[in-house]
mmCIF file of C-alpha atoms in Angstrom:
data_model
loop_
_atom_site.group_PDB
_atom_site.id
_atom_site.type_symbol
_atom_site.label_atom_id
_atom_site.label_comp_id
_atom_site.label_asym_id
_atom_site.label_seq_id
_atom_site.Cartn_x
_atom_site.Cartn_y
_atom_site.Cartn_z
ATOM 1 C CA MET T 1 41.319 -0.303 31.687
ATOM 2 C CA ILE T 2 38.478 0.416 29.204
ATOM 3 C CA TYR T 3 39.112 3.451 26.934
ATOM 4 C CA SER T 4 36.465 2.783 24.304
ATOM 5 C CA ARG T 5 32.941 3.101 25.737
ATOM 6 C CA ASN T 6 30.002 3.046 23.346
ATOM 7 C CA ARG T 7 27.774 4.346 26.127
ATOM 8 C CA ARG T 8 29.375 7.812 25.905
ATOM 9 C CA LEU T 9 27.171 8.523 22.895
ATOM 10 C CA ARG T 10 24.014 7.526 24.808
ATOM 11 C CA THR T 11 24.398 9.655 27.915
ATOM 12 C CA SER T 12 21.685 12.243 27.155
ATOM 13 C CA PRO T 13 18.778 12.853 24.762
ATOM 14 C CA ALA T 14 20.755 15.632 23.070
ATOM 15 C CA ILE T 15 23.739 13.386 22.326
ATOM 16 C CA ARG T 16 21.477 10.545 21.192
ATOM 17 C CA ASN T 17 19.744 12.940 18.785
ATOM 18 C CA LEU T 18 23.086 14.145 17.407
ATOM 19 C CA VAL T 19 24.272 10.633 16.502
ATOM 20 C CA ARG T 20 20.880 9.231 15.479
ATOM 21 C CA GLU T 21 21.090 7.358 12.178
ATOM 22 C CA THR T 22 17.403 7.184 11.283
ATOM 23 C CA THR T 23 14.813 9.943 11.497
ATOM 24 C CA LEU T 24 11.067 9.621 10.963
ATOM 25 C CA THR T 25 8.776 12.439 9.824
ATOM 26 C CA PRO T 26 5.168 12.684 8.596
ATOM 27 C CA HIS T 27 6.575 13.256 5.102
ATOM 28 C CA ASP T 28 7.612 9.591 5.116
ATOM 29 C CA PHE T 29 4.010 8.366 5.306
ATOM 30 C CA VAL T 30 1.364 7.378 2.778
ATOM 31 C CA MET T 31 -2.093 6.958 4.323
ATOM 32 C CA PRO T 32 -4.274 4.163 2.875
ATOM 33 C CA MET T 33 -7.945 5.188 2.690
ATOM 34 C CA PHE T 34 -11.159 3.239 2.058
ATOM 35 C CA ILE T 35 -13.896 4.983 0.056
ATOM 36 C CA ILE T 36 -17.609 4.127 -0.086
ATOM 37 C CA GLU T 37 -20.618 5.515 -1.947
ATOM 38 C CA GLY T 38 -22.964 8.033 -0.363
ATOM 39 C CA GLU T 39 -22.671 11.318 1.454
ATOM 40 C CA ASN T 40 -21.650 11.985 5.051
ATOM 41 C CA GLN T 41 -21.066 8.235 5.492
ATOM 42 C CA GLN T 42 -18.488 6.778 7.854
ATOM 43 C CA GLU T 43 -18.247 3.095 8.750
ATOM 44 C CA ALA T 44 -15.895 1.765 11.406
ATOM 45 C CA ILE T 45 -13.783 -1.290 10.530
ATOM 46 C CA PRO T 46 -13.912 -3.495 13.656
ATOM 47 C CA SER T 47 -10.611 -5.288 13.010
ATOM 48 C CA MET T 48 -8.784 -1.982 12.469
ATOM 49 C CA PRO T 49 -9.567 0.365 15.377
ATOM 50 C CA GLY T 50 -9.532 3.995 14.330
ATOM 51 C CA ILE T 51 -9.828 3.216 10.605
ATOM 52 C CA TYR T 52 -13.003 3.895 8.622
ATOM 53 C CA ARG T 53 -14.645 3.527 5.254
ATOM 54 C CA ARG T 54 -15.687 7.050 4.258
ATOM 55 C CA SER T 55 -17.817 8.640 1.562
ATOM 56 C CA ILE T 56 -15.974 11.004 -0.752
ATOM 57 C CA ASP T 57 -16.981 14.188 1.105
ATOM 58 C CA LEU T 58 -15.637 12.876 4.418
ATOM 59 C CA ALA T 59 -12.556 11.445 2.722
ATOM 60 C CA VAL T 60 -11.752 14.907 1.380
ATOM 61 C CA LYS T 61 -12.166 16.345 4.880
ATOM 62 C CA GLU T 62 -9.817 13.686 6.246
ATOM 63 C CA CYS T 63 -7.259 14.407 3.504
ATOM 64 C CA LYS T 64 -7.218 18.066 4.520
ATOM 65 C CA ALA T 65 -6.491 17.039 8.122
ATOM 66 C CA LEU T 66 -3.720 14.701 6.954
ATOM 67 C CA PHE T 67 -2.119 17.394 4.821
ATOM 68 C CA GLU T 68 -2.091 19.828 7.745
ATOM 69 C CA LEU T 69 -0.198 17.195 9.740
ATOM 70 C CA GLY T 70 2.442 16.907 7.014
ATOM 71 C CA ILE T 71 1.142 13.697 5.403
ATOM 72 C CA MET T 72 1.200 14.542 1.729
ATOM 73 C CA ALA T 73 0.223 11.272 0.044
ATOM 74 C CA VAL T 74 -2.804 8.967 0.156
ATOM 75 C CA ASN T 75 -3.388 5.496 -1.264
ATOM 76 C CA LEU T 76 -7.022 4.889 -2.283
ATOM 77 C CA TYR T 77 -9.184 1.739 -2.189
ATOM 78 C CA MET T 78 -12.824 1.408 -3.125
ATOM 79 C CA LYS T 79 -15.610 -0.623 -1.482
ATOM 80 C CA VAL T 80 -17.437 -1.603 -4.656
ATOM 81 C CA PRO T 81 -21.163 -2.463 -4.472
ATOM 82 C CA ASP T 82 -21.817 -6.112 -5.346
ATOM 83 C CA GLY T 83 -24.026 -5.143 -8.270
ATOM 84 C CA LEU T 84 -21.055 -3.562 -10.052
ATOM 85 C CA LYS T 85 -18.772 -6.581 -9.720
ATOM 86 C CA ASP T 86 -18.131 -9.050 -12.539
ATOM 87 C CA ASN T 87 -15.264 -11.135 -13.919
ATOM 88 C CA THR T 88 -13.896 -8.407 -16.212
ATOM 89 C CA GLY T 89 -13.478 -5.642 -13.631
ATOM 90 C CA LYS T 90 -14.851 -3.123 -16.118
ATOM 91 C CA GLU T 91 -16.156 -0.842 -13.345
ATOM 92 C CA ALA T 92 -12.487 -0.152 -12.562
ATOM 93 C CA TRP T 93 -12.183 2.059 -15.649
ATOM 94 C CA ASN T 94 -15.628 3.658 -15.510
ATOM 95 C CA PRO T 95 -14.871 7.403 -15.905
ATOM 96 C CA ASN T 96 -17.660 8.113 -13.424
ATOM 97 C CA GLY T 97 -16.711 5.308 -11.048
ATOM 98 C CA LEU T 98 -16.224 5.774 -7.331
ATOM 99 C CA MET T 99 -12.408 5.750 -7.571
ATOM 100 C CA GLN T 100 -12.362 8.287 -10.373
ATOM 101 C CA ARG T 101 -14.730 10.638 -8.525
ATOM 102 C CA ALA T 102 -12.691 10.300 -5.335
ATOM 103 C CA ILE T 103 -9.449 11.213 -7.115
ATOM 104 C CA LYS T 104 -11.027 14.268 -8.735
ATOM 105 C CA ALA T 105 -12.512 15.469 -5.457
ATOM 106 C CA ILE T 106 -9.263 15.115 -3.496
ATOM 107 C CA LYS T 107 -7.101 16.740 -6.171
ATOM 108 C CA SER T 108 -9.610 19.583 -6.502
ATOM 109 C CA ALA T 109 -9.665 20.238 -2.754
ATOM 110 C CA ILE T 110 -5.949 19.667 -2.060
ATOM 111 C CA PRO T 111 -4.035 19.988 -5.350
ATOM 112 C CA LYS T 112 -0.668 19.374 -3.683
ATOM 113 C CA MET T 113 -1.762 16.066 -2.142
ATOM 114 C CA VAL T 114 -0.134 13.127 -3.941
ATOM 115 C CA VAL T 115 -2.885 10.662 -4.841
ATOM 116 C CA MET T 116 -1.796 7.061 -5.389
ATOM 117 C CA PRO T 117 -4.811 4.896 -6.262
ATOM 118 C CA ASP T 118 -4.591 1.133 -6.060
ATOM 119 C CA VAL T 119 -4.580 -0.669 -9.413
ATOM 120 C CA ALA T 120 -6.027 -4.161 -9.009
ATOM 121 C CA LEU T 121 -9.226 -5.957 -9.922
ATOM 122 C CA ASP T 122 -10.033 -7.738 -6.658
ATOM 123 C CA PRO T 123 -12.463 -5.078 -5.313
ATOM 124 C CA TYR T 124 -14.278 -5.224 -8.664
ATOM 125 C CA SER T 125 -14.239 -9.008 -9.107
ATOM 126 C CA ILE T 126 -17.107 -11.355 -8.290
ATOM 127 C CA TYR T 127 -14.382 -13.877 -7.436
ATOM 128 C CA GLY T 128 -12.278 -11.616 -5.206
ATOM 129 C CA HIS T 129 -9.171 -12.218 -7.280
ATOM 130 C CA ASP T 130 -6.718 -9.657 -8.622
ATOM 131 C CA GLY T 131 -7.123 -11.096 -12.084
ATOM 132 C CA ILE T 132 -9.653 -12.206 -14.665
ATOM 133 C CA ILE T 133 -10.634 -15.870 -14.450
ATOM 134 C CA THR T 134 -10.379 -17.922 -17.657
ATOM 135 C CA ASN T 135 -11.006 -21.670 -17.579
ATOM 136 C CA GLY T 136 -10.693 -21.694 -13.804
ATOM 137 C CA GLN T 137 -7.291 -19.956 -13.730
ATOM 138 C CA ILE T 138 -6.003 -16.409 -13.342
ATOM 139 C CA ASP T 139 -5.512 -15.075 -16.872
ATOM 140 C CA ASN T 140 -2.293 -13.074 -16.608
ATOM 141 C CA ASP T 141 -2.277 -11.370 -20.015
ATOM 142 C CA ALA T 142 -5.987 -10.537 -20.152
ATOM 143 C CA THR T 143 -5.640 -9.065 -16.679
ATOM 144 C CA ASN T 144 -2.731 -6.868 -17.787
ATOM 145 C CA ILE T 145 -4.884 -5.323 -20.506
ATOM 146 C CA ALA T 146 -7.595 -4.569 -17.943
ATOM 147 C CA LEU T 147 -5.065 -3.111 -15.494
ATOM 148 C CA ALA T 148 -3.707 -0.808 -18.196
ATOM 149 C CA GLN T 149 -7.232 0.435 -18.939
ATOM 150 C CA MET T 150 -7.733 1.059 -15.237
ATOM 151 C CA ALA T 151 -4.416 2.904 -14.895
ATOM 152 C CA VAL T 152 -5.191 5.208 -17.829
ATOM 153 C CA SER T 153 -8.643 5.943 -16.424
ATOM 154 C CA LEU T 154 -7.152 6.844 -13.037
ATOM 155 C CA ALA T 155 -4.536 9.043 -14.703
ATOM 156 C CA GLU T 156 -7.326 10.824 -16.565
ATOM 157 C CA ALA T 157 -9.032 11.447 -13.226
ATOM 158 C CA GLY T 158 -5.885 13.121 -11.902
ATOM 159 C CA ALA T 159 -3.830 10.404 -10.198
ATOM 160 C CA ASP T 160 -0.208 11.361 -9.608
ATOM 161 C CA VAL T 161 1.039 7.782 -9.251
ATOM 162 C CA VAL T 162 -0.694 4.497 -10.078
ATOM 163 C CA ALA T 163 0.023 1.586 -7.760
ATOM 164 C CA PRO T 164 -0.479 -1.864 -9.337
ATOM 165 C CA SER T 165 -0.754 -4.347 -6.462
ATOM 166 C CA ASP T 166 -1.843 -7.413 -8.439
ATOM 167 C CA MET T 167 1.474 -9.230 -9.061
ATOM 168 C CA MET T 168 0.704 -10.202 -12.660
ATOM 169 C CA ASP T 169 3.825 -10.829 -14.737
ATOM 170 C CA GLY T 170 4.682 -8.028 -17.152
ATOM 171 C CA ARG T 171 1.987 -5.613 -16.041
ATOM 172 C CA VAL T 172 4.368 -2.705 -15.355
ATOM 173 C CA LYS T 173 5.457 -2.689 -19.017
ATOM 174 C CA VAL T 174 1.869 -2.869 -20.283
ATOM 175 C CA ILE T 175 0.758 -0.070 -17.945
ATOM 176 C CA ARG T 176 3.760 2.127 -18.784
ATOM 177 C CA GLU T 177 3.149 1.730 -22.506
ATOM 178 C CA ALA T 178 -0.550 2.575 -22.094
ATOM 179 C CA LEU T 179 0.258 5.680 -20.058
ATOM 180 C CA GLU T 180 2.812 6.830 -22.620
ATOM 181 C CA GLU T 181 0.448 6.219 -25.547
ATOM 182 C CA ASN T 182 -2.164 8.359 -23.809
ATOM 183 C CA HIS T 183 0.346 11.155 -23.052
ATOM 184 C CA PHE T 184 0.509 10.577 -19.298
ATOM 185 C CA HIS T 185 4.291 10.791 -19.287
ATOM 186 C CA HIS T 186 4.258 12.477 -15.882
ATOM 187 C CA VAL T 187 2.250 9.781 -14.064
ATOM 188 C CA GLY T 188 4.450 7.486 -12.010
ATOM 189 C CA ILE T 189 4.171 3.755 -11.357
ATOM 190 C CA LEU T 190 4.627 2.445 -7.841
ATOM 191 C CA SER T 191 4.917 -1.270 -8.424
ATOM 192 C CA TYR T 192 4.141 -3.823 -5.751
ATOM 193 C CA ALA T 193 7.197 -5.715 -6.916
ATOM 194 C CA ALA T 194 7.694 -8.082 -3.971
ATOM 195 C CA LYS T 195 4.219 -8.705 -2.608
ATOM 196 C CA TYR T 196 3.964 -11.897 -0.635
ATOM 197 C CA ALA T 197 0.939 -14.185 -0.218
ATOM 198 C CA SER T 198 0.586 -13.287 3.438
ATOM 199 C CA SER T 199 -1.812 -14.085 6.251
ATOM 200 C CA PHE T 200 -1.415 -10.479 7.445
ATOM 201 C CA TYR T 201 -3.910 -9.094 4.895
ATOM 202 C CA GLY T 202 -7.039 -10.368 6.674
ATOM 203 C CA PRO T 203 -8.423 -7.084 8.094
ATOM 204 C CA PHE T 204 -7.900 -5.316 4.754
ATOM 205 C CA ARG T 205 -9.814 -7.962 2.841
ATOM 206 C CA SER T 206 -12.712 -7.816 5.281
ATOM 207 C CA ALA T 207 -12.762 -4.018 4.920
ATOM 208 C CA LEU T 208 -13.248 -4.285 1.150
ATOM 209 C CA ASP T 209 -14.867 -7.727 0.876
ATOM 210 C CA SER T 210 -12.037 -8.608 -1.502
ATOM 211 C CA ALA T 211 -11.004 -12.039 -0.244
ATOM 212 C CA PRO T 212 -11.057 -14.861 -2.818
ATOM 213 C CA LYS T 213 -14.437 -16.570 -2.938
ATOM 214 C CA ASP T 214 -14.650 -20.257 -2.169
ATOM 215 C CA PHE T 215 -15.713 -21.579 -5.564
ATOM 216 C CA GLN T 216 -14.554 -25.074 -6.449
ATOM 217 C CA GLU T 217 -13.624 -24.197 -10.016
ATOM 218 C CA ILE T 218 -11.165 -21.388 -9.164
ATOM 219 C CA PRO T 219 -8.165 -20.950 -6.841
ATOM 220 C CA THR T 220 -9.243 -20.261 -3.264
ATOM 221 C CA ASP T 221 -6.163 -18.162 -2.478
ATOM 222 C CA LYS T 222 -3.706 -15.855 -4.250
ATOM 223 C CA LYS T 223 -0.652 -18.061 -4.073
ATOM 224 C CA THR T 224 -0.433 -18.610 -7.836
ATOM 225 C CA TYR T 225 0.509 -14.954 -8.350
ATOM 226 C CA GLN T 226 1.648 -13.475 -5.027
ATOM 227 C CA MET T 227 5.058 -14.574 -3.745
ATOM 228 C CA ASP T 228 5.758 -17.566 -1.491
ATOM 229 C CA PHE T 229 6.705 -16.244 1.952
ATOM 230 C CA HIS T 230 9.373 -18.953 2.255
ATOM 231 C CA ASN T 231 11.422 -17.270 -0.507
ATOM 232 C CA SER T 232 13.969 -14.475 -0.434
ATOM 233 C CA ARG T 233 16.081 -14.678 -3.623
ATOM 234 C CA GLU T 234 12.922 -14.654 -5.727
ATOM 235 C CA ALA T 235 12.334 -11.052 -4.643
ATOM 236 C CA TYR T 236 15.393 -9.900 -6.613
ATOM 237 C CA ASN T 237 13.950 -11.350 -9.805
ATOM 238 C CA GLU T 238 10.592 -9.662 -9.256
ATOM 239 C CA VAL T 239 12.094 -6.287 -8.373
ATOM 240 C CA PHE T 240 14.630 -6.111 -11.205
ATOM 241 C CA LYS T 241 12.035 -7.094 -13.805
ATOM 242 C CA ASP T 242 9.685 -4.338 -12.669
ATOM 243 C CA ILE T 243 12.519 -1.804 -12.798
ATOM 244 C CA GLU T 244 13.354 -2.896 -16.352
ATOM 245 C CA GLU T 245 9.696 -2.490 -17.311
ATOM 246 C CA GLY T 246 9.535 1.121 -16.106
ATOM 247 C CA ALA T 247 8.603 1.178 -12.416
ATOM 248 C CA ASP T 248 9.459 4.443 -10.652
ATOM 249 C CA ILE T 249 9.036 3.194 -7.085
ATOM 250 C CA ILE T 250 9.305 -0.362 -5.748
ATOM 251 C CA MET T 251 6.943 -1.698 -3.080
ATOM 252 C CA ILE T 252 7.738 -4.499 -0.638
ATOM 253 C CA LYS T 253 4.734 -5.916 1.218
ATOM 254 C CA PRO T 254 4.116 -6.765 4.096
ATOM 255 C CA GLY T 255 6.341 -4.661 6.319
ATOM 256 C CA MET T 256 7.827 -5.723 9.646
ATOM 257 C CA PRO T 257 7.905 -9.521 9.075
ATOM 258 C CA TYR T 258 9.738 -8.835 5.784
ATOM 259 C CA LEU T 259 12.409 -6.322 6.798
ATOM 260 C CA ASP T 260 15.105 -8.778 5.724
ATOM 261 C CA ILE T 261 13.760 -8.427 2.173
ATOM 262 C CA VAL T 262 13.688 -4.634 2.473
ATOM 263 C CA ALA T 263 17.311 -4.489 3.602
ATOM 264 C CA LYS T 264 18.509 -6.862 0.861
ATOM 265 C CA ILE T 265 16.737 -4.941 -1.897
ATOM 266 C CA ARG T 266 17.900 -1.587 -0.490
ATOM 267 C CA ALA T 267 21.508 -2.756 -0.849
ATOM 268 C CA GLU T 268 20.950 -3.534 -4.540
ATOM 269 C CA ILE T 269 18.848 -0.687 -5.988
ATOM 270 C CA ASP T 270 18.822 3.117 -6.039
ATOM 271 C CA LEU T 271 15.113 3.532 -6.818
ATOM 272 C CA PRO T 272 12.845 4.662 -3.974
ATOM 273 C CA ILE T 273 11.484 1.797 -1.897
ATOM 274 C CA ALA T 274 8.003 1.820 -0.398
ATOM 275 C CA VAL T 275 7.087 -0.603 2.376
ATOM 276 C CA PHE T 276 3.513 -1.441 3.360
ATOM 277 C CA ASN T 277 2.881 -1.738 7.096
ATOM 278 C CA VAL T 278 -0.204 -3.851 6.408
ATOM 279 C CA SER T 279 -3.580 -4.214 8.101
ATOM 280 C CA GLY T 280 -2.655 -7.311 10.096
ATOM 281 C CA GLU T 281 0.409 -5.609 11.533
ATOM 282 C CA TYR T 282 -1.716 -2.600 12.515
ATOM 283 C CA ALA T 283 -4.455 -4.789 14.000
ATOM 284 C CA MET T 284 -1.983 -6.790 16.122
ATOM 285 C CA LEU T 285 -0.412 -3.666 17.586
ATOM 286 C CA LYS T 286 -3.817 -2.156 18.344
ATOM 287 C CA ALA T 287 -5.088 -5.341 19.986
ATOM 288 C CA ALA T 288 -2.008 -5.568 22.200
ATOM 289 C CA ALA T 289 -2.258 -1.889 23.134
ATOM 290 C CA GLN T 290 -5.951 -2.165 23.971
ATOM 291 C CA ASN T 291 -5.140 -5.047 26.307
ATOM 292 C CA GLY T 292 -2.435 -3.021 28.019
ATOM 293 C CA TRP T 293 0.357 -5.273 26.746
ATOM 294 C CA LEU T 294 2.101 -2.521 24.746
ATOM 295 C CA ASP T 295 2.444 1.237 24.977
ATOM 296 C CA ASN T 296 0.491 2.246 21.869
ATOM 297 C CA ASP T 297 2.364 5.454 21.027
ATOM 298 C CA LYS T 298 5.851 4.099 21.651
ATOM 299 C CA ALA T 299 5.168 0.886 19.713
ATOM 300 C CA ILE T 300 3.835 2.794 16.699
ATOM 301 C CA ILE T 301 6.859 5.073 16.449
ATOM 302 C CA GLU T 302 9.325 2.247 17.073
ATOM 303 C CA SER T 303 7.783 -0.064 14.477
ATOM 304 C CA LEU T 304 7.650 2.628 11.772
ATOM 305 C CA THR T 305 11.200 3.784 12.540
ATOM 306 C CA CYS T 306 12.427 0.200 12.180
ATOM 307 C CA ILE T 307 10.823 -0.030 8.744
ATOM 308 C CA LYS T 308 12.596 3.131 7.645
ATOM 309 C CA ARG T 309 15.857 1.952 9.230
ATOM 310 C CA ALA T 310 15.696 -1.204 7.117
ATOM 311 C CA GLY T 311 15.713 0.910 3.943
ATOM 312 C CA ALA T 312 12.233 2.262 3.249
ATOM 313 C CA ASP T 313 11.966 5.708 1.670
ATOM 314 C CA MET T 314 8.220 5.829 2.289
ATOM 315 C CA ILE T 315 5.858 3.824 4.468
ATOM 316 C CA PHE T 316 2.256 2.995 3.666
ATOM 317 C CA THR T 317 0.655 2.719 7.087
ATOM 318 C CA TYR T 318 -2.781 2.928 8.686
ATOM 319 C CA ALA T 319 -1.018 4.533 11.656
ATOM 320 C CA ALA T 320 0.142 7.514 9.585
ATOM 321 C CA LYS T 321 -2.219 10.078 11.089
ATOM 322 C CA GLU T 322 -1.759 8.793 14.611
ATOM 323 C CA ALA T 323 2.032 8.737 14.247
ATOM 324 C CA ALA T 324 2.069 12.307 12.920
ATOM 325 C CA MET T 325 -0.034 13.442 15.870
ATOM 326 C CA ILE T 326 2.314 11.676 18.313
ATOM 327 C CA MET T 327 5.265 13.464 16.685
ATOM 328 C CA GLN T 328 3.581 16.816 17.155
#
């Protein structure tokens, strides 16, 4: 005779809710947003249904809608005009640059919104790389200096947290020191500590025109600085170094294909973990849903819950607004 039956705790929605181990709320989400120049401008991104590049005025309007839904953090990316791109990335720390104006506008309109701008040079680079090119290679240390200038400029504009996504060695320390020297003790660093060289970034790169350019004299991909997707133990080294250098939050990217990494790191650290449910993951789900192969709403909630279950404290996801609306 069977006395122990696991199914007893699954017999009704009420019981399942009582014993549920993982809960998902809009407060868990960070919404990535693409900003463009102009006024009253909105451009659809074909590979990411429902996602747009917006001018600052419309981005502010969207942030207000997000905040009302309980999404209290945004992650900003700029679509930089080609004429402002070069090899130094100097537009990234222009006090009147698009990113800086966007941060000021959002913080002015919604002071309680947490603004986490991206810190990387690829949108500003004529080569589409996250770093400065010197003698045909990515110059790690010169890039770190540029990233620190960018981070300070974004802090001056009102950023709550800076999010270096470049994967240069030692950049967290350089950025932290620059923030401290400029009295931005309160500004946090969300470090993309374990960011893999992934094929799932395609829609994002097309949205910003930030893919590496095919020049013979430079690397044609980002594999010399982003992590090899074959590796797991290497993630520990990356994460612990960034913690030692002063990171406040650790990012693991991409999301669902890398939940083994999330779970392993969660078991080893107490710092908050962010996970990026990236553009390719979003695009795949949307394509399947549009073809009737998946239930859109159920798949969104399930996939985001699984990311949190693996150990994420916060989830960067293009489905943030949609998920919050489903929850309502």
